[in-house]
């Protein structure tokens, strides 16, 4: 419920520093049983206090400004590219089935509305014990068909944007829903001796990033800077599903027990790094040396390979 308020127009409690928010208190209470909550506590606590008018201006700049907002808070815009899409009607129908009606001018598929509906469903499971299974099933279906299909992506986009207020909120939104969609088995959470991804041979890893793309909990990540590409592992988020090892084309990534256990919770471990190459025509960063070595080993060296996409097109047109 606090998260629903946090993604709506700023509430009066949001003028306080993040450490004083009801949302942060709720996260603290959930932290013993939730990895997403434990990860979020520090980030939420860094949110600075700000006058309400400044909070409202920040919200408007991100979500409701004139023209096209930087981030859409409606499922219909996120999934079908238009307001009042089929998702809007489907969500409205679900609310009506549950005897609920939206109040005010906001559309029913707004992020705050969908999160408030999840809060309602969770509360019904506690209040209506006889029909608890029915409410749990409805909650799972709503996450599967609606909230889970777009809110994690919205959260990750907000986290990547780096806004000091809505970045941490987005991070929590993404990680919390991901945790619900892909729950970590109790016998694997933080288990120090569980098998986790590691490299059998560093040189065999091409830094292609497919392992990070298939990881259901985002325990693996590719991080690019202007000078380097890194493959990193958050061991505490790994559930040992082996999808990363299965997709690795060079079999560089294998499952094994990490030396020294799982490592510090929430800390990223470096598995592989390689310097990034730069386009000889314009100087922009391109791929890593590891990726280039793999490609040239397959198809041989070529002048166009070293260039960025734009300069490749220009070279082809000139030829």
Coordinates of C-alpha atoms in Angstrom, one line a residue:
X1 CA 0.0 0.0 0.0
X2 CA 2.9 2.4 0.8
X3 CA 4.5 1.5 -2.5
X4 CA 1.2 2.4 -4.3
X5 CA 1.2 5.8 -2.6
X6 CA 4.9 6.3 -3.5
X7 CA 4.2 6.0 -7.3
X8 CA 1.2 8.2 -7.2
X9 CA 1.1 12.0 -6.8
X10 CA 3.4 12.8 -3.8
X11 CA 1.7 12.3 -0.5
X12 CA 2.5 14.6 2.4
X13 CA 4.7 11.9 4.1
X14 CA 7.0 12.0 1.0
X15 CA 8.4 15.4 1.9
X16 CA 10.4 13.7 4.7
X17 CA 13.7 11.9 4.3
X18 CA 13.4 8.4 3.0
X19 CA 14.5 7.0 6.3
X20 CA 11.2 8.3 7.9
X21 CA 8.9 7.0 5.2
X22 CA 6.1 4.5 6.0
X23 CA 7.4 2.6 3.0
X24 CA 10.9 2.3 4.5
X25 CA 9.3 1.1 7.8
X26 CA 7.3 -1.6 5.9
X27 CA 10.5 -2.6 4.1
X28 CA 12.3 -3.0 7.4
X29 CA 9.6 -5.2 8.7
X30 CA 9.7 -7.4 5.6
X31 CA 13.5 -7.6 5.5
X32 CA 13.9 -10.9 7.5
X33 CA 12.0 -12.8 4.8
X34 CA 12.6 -10.8 1.7
X35 CA 15.9 -10.3 -0.2
X36 CA 14.3 -7.4 -2.1
X37 CA 13.4 -5.6 1.1
X38 CA 16.9 -6.1 2.5
X39 CA 18.4 -4.7 -0.7
X40 CA 16.1 -1.7 -0.6
X41 CA 16.6 -0.4 3.0
X42 CA 19.8 1.4 2.4
X43 CA 18.8 2.9 -0.9
X44 CA 15.5 4.3 0.5
X45 CA 17.2 5.7 3.5
X46 CA 19.4 7.9 1.2
X47 CA 16.4 9.8 -0.2
X48 CA 16.7 13.4 0.9
X49 CA 13.9 15.5 2.4
X50 CA 12.4 18.0 0.0
X51 CA 9.5 20.5 0.1
X52 CA 6.2 19.2 -1.2
X53 CA 6.2 21.7 -4.1
X54 CA 9.6 20.4 -5.2
X55 CA 8.5 16.7 -4.8
X56 CA 5.4 17.6 -7.0
X57 CA 7.6 19.3 -9.6
X58 CA 9.9 16.2 -9.7
X59 CA 6.9 13.9 -10.2
X60 CA 5.5 16.1 -12.9
X61 CA 8.8 16.2 -14.8
X62 CA 9.1 12.4 -14.8
X63 CA 5.5 11.3 -15.2
X64 CA 2.9 14.0 -16.1
X65 CA 4.7 16.8 -17.9
X66 CA 3.4 18.5 -21.0
X67 CA 3.9 16.4 -24.2
X68 CA 5.2 12.9 -23.8
X69 CA 6.3 12.0 -20.2
X70 CA 9.7 10.4 -19.6
X71 CA 8.0 7.5 -18.0
X72 CA 4.4 6.3 -18.5
X73 CA 2.7 5.0 -15.3
X74 CA -0.2 3.3 -17.2
X75 CA -0.1 -0.3 -18.2
X76 CA -1.9 0.4 -21.5
X77 CA 0.8 2.8 -22.6
X78 CA 3.6 0.5 -21.5
X79 CA 2.2 -2.6 -23.3
X80 CA 0.1 -1.4 -26.2
X81 CA 1.3 2.2 -26.7
X82 CA -2.0 4.0 -26.1
X83 CA -4.1 5.1 -23.3
X84 CA -7.4 3.4 -22.7
X85 CA -6.1 0.2 -24.3
X86 CA -7.4 -3.3 -23.8
X87 CA -5.4 -3.5 -20.6
X88 CA -7.3 -0.6 -19.1
X89 CA -10.7 -2.3 -19.7
X90 CA -9.4 -5.7 -18.4
X91 CA -8.2 -4.2 -15.2
X92 CA -11.4 -2.1 -14.7
X93 CA -13.4 -5.3 -15.2
X94 CA -11.3 -7.1 -12.5
X95 CA -11.9 -4.3 -10.0
X96 CA -15.7 -4.5 -10.6
X97 CA -15.7 -8.3 -10.2
X98 CA -14.2 -7.7 -6.7
X99 CA -16.8 -5.0 -5.9
X100 CA -14.3 -2.1 -6.2
X101 CA -14.7 1.2 -8.1
X102 CA -12.0 3.7 -8.8
X103 CA -12.4 7.2 -7.3
X104 CA -11.2 10.3 -9.1
X105 CA -10.0 10.9 -12.6
X106 CA -7.1 8.5 -12.7
X107 CA -7.3 5.5 -15.0
X108 CA -7.6 2.0 -13.5
X109 CA -4.4 0.7 -15.0
X110 CA -2.2 3.4 -13.4
X111 CA 0.7 1.9 -11.4
X112 CA -0.6 3.2 -8.1
X113 CA -4.0 1.7 -8.8
X114 CA -2.6 -1.7 -9.6
X115 CA -0.4 -1.7 -6.6
X116 CA -3.3 -0.7 -4.4
X117 CA -5.3 -3.6 -5.8
X118 CA -2.5 -6.0 -4.9
X119 CA -2.6 -4.5 -1.4
X120 CA -6.4 -5.1 -1.3
X121 CA -6.0 -8.8 -2.5
X122 CA -3.3 -9.4 0.2
X123 CA -5.6 -8.0 2.8
X124 CA -8.5 -10.1 1.7
X125 CA -6.4 -13.3 2.1
X126 CA -6.0 -12.4 5.8
X127 CA -9.6 -11.2 6.4
X128 CA -11.4 -13.9 4.5
X129 CA -9.7 -17.1 5.6
X130 CA -12.5 -19.3 4.1
X131 CA -11.9 -17.9 0.7
X132 CA -8.1 -17.4 1.1
X133 CA -7.2 -19.7 -1.8
X134 CA -9.6 -17.8 -4.1
X135 CA -7.9 -14.5 -3.3
X136 CA -4.4 -15.9 -3.6
X137 CA -5.3 -17.3 -7.0
X138 CA -6.7 -14.0 -8.1
X139 CA -3.5 -12.3 -6.9
X140 CA -1.3 -14.7 -8.9
X141 CA -3.4 -14.2 -12.0
X142 CA -3.3 -10.4 -11.7
X143 CA 0.5 -10.4 -11.3
X144 CA 0.9 -12.9 -14.2
X145 CA -1.4 -11.1 -16.6
X146 CA -1.0 -7.4 -15.6
X147 CA 1.3 -6.1 -12.8
X148 CA 4.1 -8.5 -13.5
X149 CA 4.1 -7.8 -17.2
X150 CA 5.2 -4.2 -17.0
X151 CA 5.8 -2.9 -13.5
X152 CA 9.3 -4.6 -13.1
X153 CA 10.4 -3.0 -16.4
X154 CA 9.1 0.4 -15.2
X155 CA 11.0 -0.1 -11.9
X156 CA 14.2 -1.0 -13.7
X157 CA 13.9 2.1 -16.0
X158 CA 13.4 4.4 -13.0
X159 CA 16.4 2.8 -11.2
X160 CA 18.6 3.3 -14.3
X161 CA 17.5 6.9 -14.6
X162 CA 19.1 7.7 -11.3
X163 CA 16.6 10.1 -9.9
X164 CA 17.5 10.4 -6.1
X165 CA 13.8 9.9 -5.1
X166 CA 12.2 7.7 -7.7
X167 CA 15.3 5.7 -8.6
X168 CA 15.2 3.8 -5.2
X169 CA 11.5 3.5 -5.5
X170 CA 11.8 2.0 -8.9
X171 CA 14.5 -0.4 -7.7
X172 CA 12.3 -1.7 -5.0
X173 CA 9.3 -2.0 -7.3
X174 CA 11.4 -4.1 -9.8
X175 CA 13.1 -6.3 -7.3
X176 CA 10.0 -6.9 -5.1
X177 CA 7.8 -8.0 -8.1
X178 CA 10.7 -10.1 -9.5
X179 CA 10.9 -11.8 -6.1
X180 CA 7.2 -12.6 -6.2
X181 CA 7.3 -13.9 -9.8
X182 CA 10.4 -15.9 -9.2
X183 CA 10.4 -16.9 -5.5
X184 CA 13.7 -18.1 -4.1
X185 CA 13.3 -21.6 -2.5
X186 CA 13.8 -21.5 1.3
X187 CA 16.5 -24.1 1.1
X188 CA 18.5 -21.9 -1.3
X189 CA 18.1 -18.5 0.2
X190 CA 21.6 -17.3 1.2
X191 CA 22.8 -20.9 1.5
X192 CA 26.6 -20.6 1.7
X193 CA 27.3 -24.0 0.1
X194 CA 24.8 -23.8 -2.8
X195 CA 26.2 -24.1 -6.4
X196 CA 26.5 -20.7 -8.1
X197 CA 27.9 -19.6 -11.5
X198 CA 31.6 -19.3 -11.9
X199 CA 34.0 -19.4 -14.8
X200 CA 35.9 -22.5 -15.6
X201 CA 38.3 -20.6 -17.8
X202 CA 38.3 -16.8 -17.9
X203 CA 39.5 -16.6 -21.5
X204 CA 36.6 -18.8 -22.7
X205 CA 34.0 -16.2 -21.6
X206 CA 33.1 -13.9 -24.5
X207 CA 31.1 -11.4 -22.4
X208 CA 28.2 -11.9 -24.8
X209 CA 25.7 -11.3 -21.9
X210 CA 23.2 -14.1 -22.7
X211 CA 23.7 -15.5 -19.2
X212 CA 22.6 -12.2 -17.6
X213 CA 19.6 -12.0 -19.9
X214 CA 18.2 -15.4 -18.9
X215 CA 18.9 -15.0 -15.2
X216 CA 15.4 -14.9 -13.6
X217 CA 16.6 -13.0 -10.5
X218 CA 19.1 -10.7 -12.2
X219 CA 21.9 -12.2 -10.1
X220 CA 24.2 -11.9 -13.1
X221 CA 24.7 -8.5 -14.8
X222 CA 26.8 -7.0 -17.6
X223 CA 28.2 -3.6 -16.7
X224 CA 29.7 -1.4 -19.4
X225 CA 31.8 1.7 -18.9
X226 CA 33.7 3.7 -21.5
X227 CA 36.8 1.7 -20.8
X228 CA 35.7 -1.8 -19.7
X229 CA 33.0 -4.5 -19.8
X230 CA 32.4 -6.6 -16.7
X231 CA 30.4 -9.7 -15.9
X232 CA 29.3 -9.5 -12.2
X233 CA 27.5 -11.8 -9.8
X234 CA 25.3 -11.0 -6.8
X235 CA 25.7 -14.4 -5.1
X236 CA 22.9 -13.8 -2.6
X237 CA 20.4 -13.3 -5.4
X238 CA 21.3 -16.6 -7.2
X239 CA 18.8 -19.4 -6.8
X240 CA 20.9 -22.0 -8.6
X241 CA 18.5 -22.6 -11.5
X242 CA 21.5 -23.3 -13.9
X243 CA 19.9 -21.3 -16.8
X244 CA 23.1 -19.3 -17.2
X245 CA 25.3 -22.4 -17.5
X246 CA 22.9 -24.0 -20.0
X247 CA 22.9 -21.0 -22.4
X248 CA 26.6 -20.4 -22.3
X249 CA 27.8 -21.3 -25.9
X250 CA 31.4 -21.7 -24.9
X251 CA 30.7 -23.6 -21.7
X252 CA 32.8 -21.1 -19.8
X253 CA 30.2 -20.6 -17.2
X254 CA 29.7 -23.6 -14.9
X255 CA 27.9 -24.2 -11.5
X256 CA 30.1 -24.7 -8.5
X257 CA 30.6 -23.8 -4.9
X258 CA 32.2 -20.3 -4.4
X259 CA 35.4 -20.1 -2.5
X260 CA 34.6 -18.5 0.8
X261 CA 30.9 -19.1 0.7
X262 CA 28.2 -16.8 -0.8
X263 CA 30.1 -13.6 -0.1
X264 CA 28.6 -10.5 1.4
X265 CA 24.9 -10.1 0.8
X266 CA 24.0 -7.7 -1.9
X267 CA 27.6 -7.3 -3.0
X268 CA 28.6 -7.8 -6.6
X269 CA 31.5 -10.2 -7.3
X270 CA 33.6 -9.7 -10.5
X271 CA 33.7 -12.8 -12.7
X272 CA 35.2 -11.5 -15.9
X273 CA 36.3 -8.1 -17.3
X274 CA 37.8 -7.0 -20.6
X275 CA 38.8 -3.6 -22.0
X276 CA 36.3 -2.0 -24.4
X277 CA 37.4 -1.1 -27.9
X278 CA 36.7 2.2 -29.6
X279 CA 35.7 3.0 -33.1
X280 CA 38.7 4.1 -35.2
X281 CA 36.5 6.5 -37.1
X282 CA 34.6 8.4 -34.4
X283 CA 36.1 7.2 -31.2
X284 CA 32.9 5.9 -29.6
X285 CA 33.0 2.8 -27.4
X286 CA 32.0 -0.4 -29.2
X287 CA 32.4 -4.0 -27.9
X288 CA 34.8 -5.6 -25.5
X289 CA 38.1 -7.1 -26.6
X290 CA 36.7 -10.5 -25.4
X291 CA 33.7 -10.2 -27.8
X292 CA 35.9 -9.0 -30.7
X293 CA 38.3 -11.9 -30.2
X294 CA 35.5 -14.4 -30.3
X295 CA 33.9 -12.9 -33.5
X296 CA 37.2 -12.6 -35.4
X297 CA 38.0 -16.2 -34.5
X298 CA 34.7 -17.3 -36.2
X299 CA 34.7 -15.1 -39.3
X300 CA 38.2 -13.6 -39.5
X301 CA 39.3 -9.9 -39.2
X302 CA 37.6 -7.2 -41.2
X303 CA 38.0 -3.4 -41.2
X304 CA 34.2 -2.8 -40.6
X305 CA 34.1 -5.0 -37.5
X306 CA 36.1 -2.5 -35.5
X307 CA 33.7 0.3 -36.2
X308 CA 30.5 1.3 -34.5
X309 CA 27.1 0.8 -36.2
X310 CA 26.9 4.3 -37.6
X311 CA 30.4 4.2 -39.1
X312 CA 29.8 0.7 -40.5
X313 CA 26.8 2.0 -42.4
X314 CA 28.8 5.0 -43.7
X315 CA 31.6 2.7 -44.8
X316 CA 29.2 0.4 -46.7
X317 CA 27.5 3.4 -48.4
X318 CA 30.9 4.8 -49.5
X319 CA 31.9 1.4 -50.8

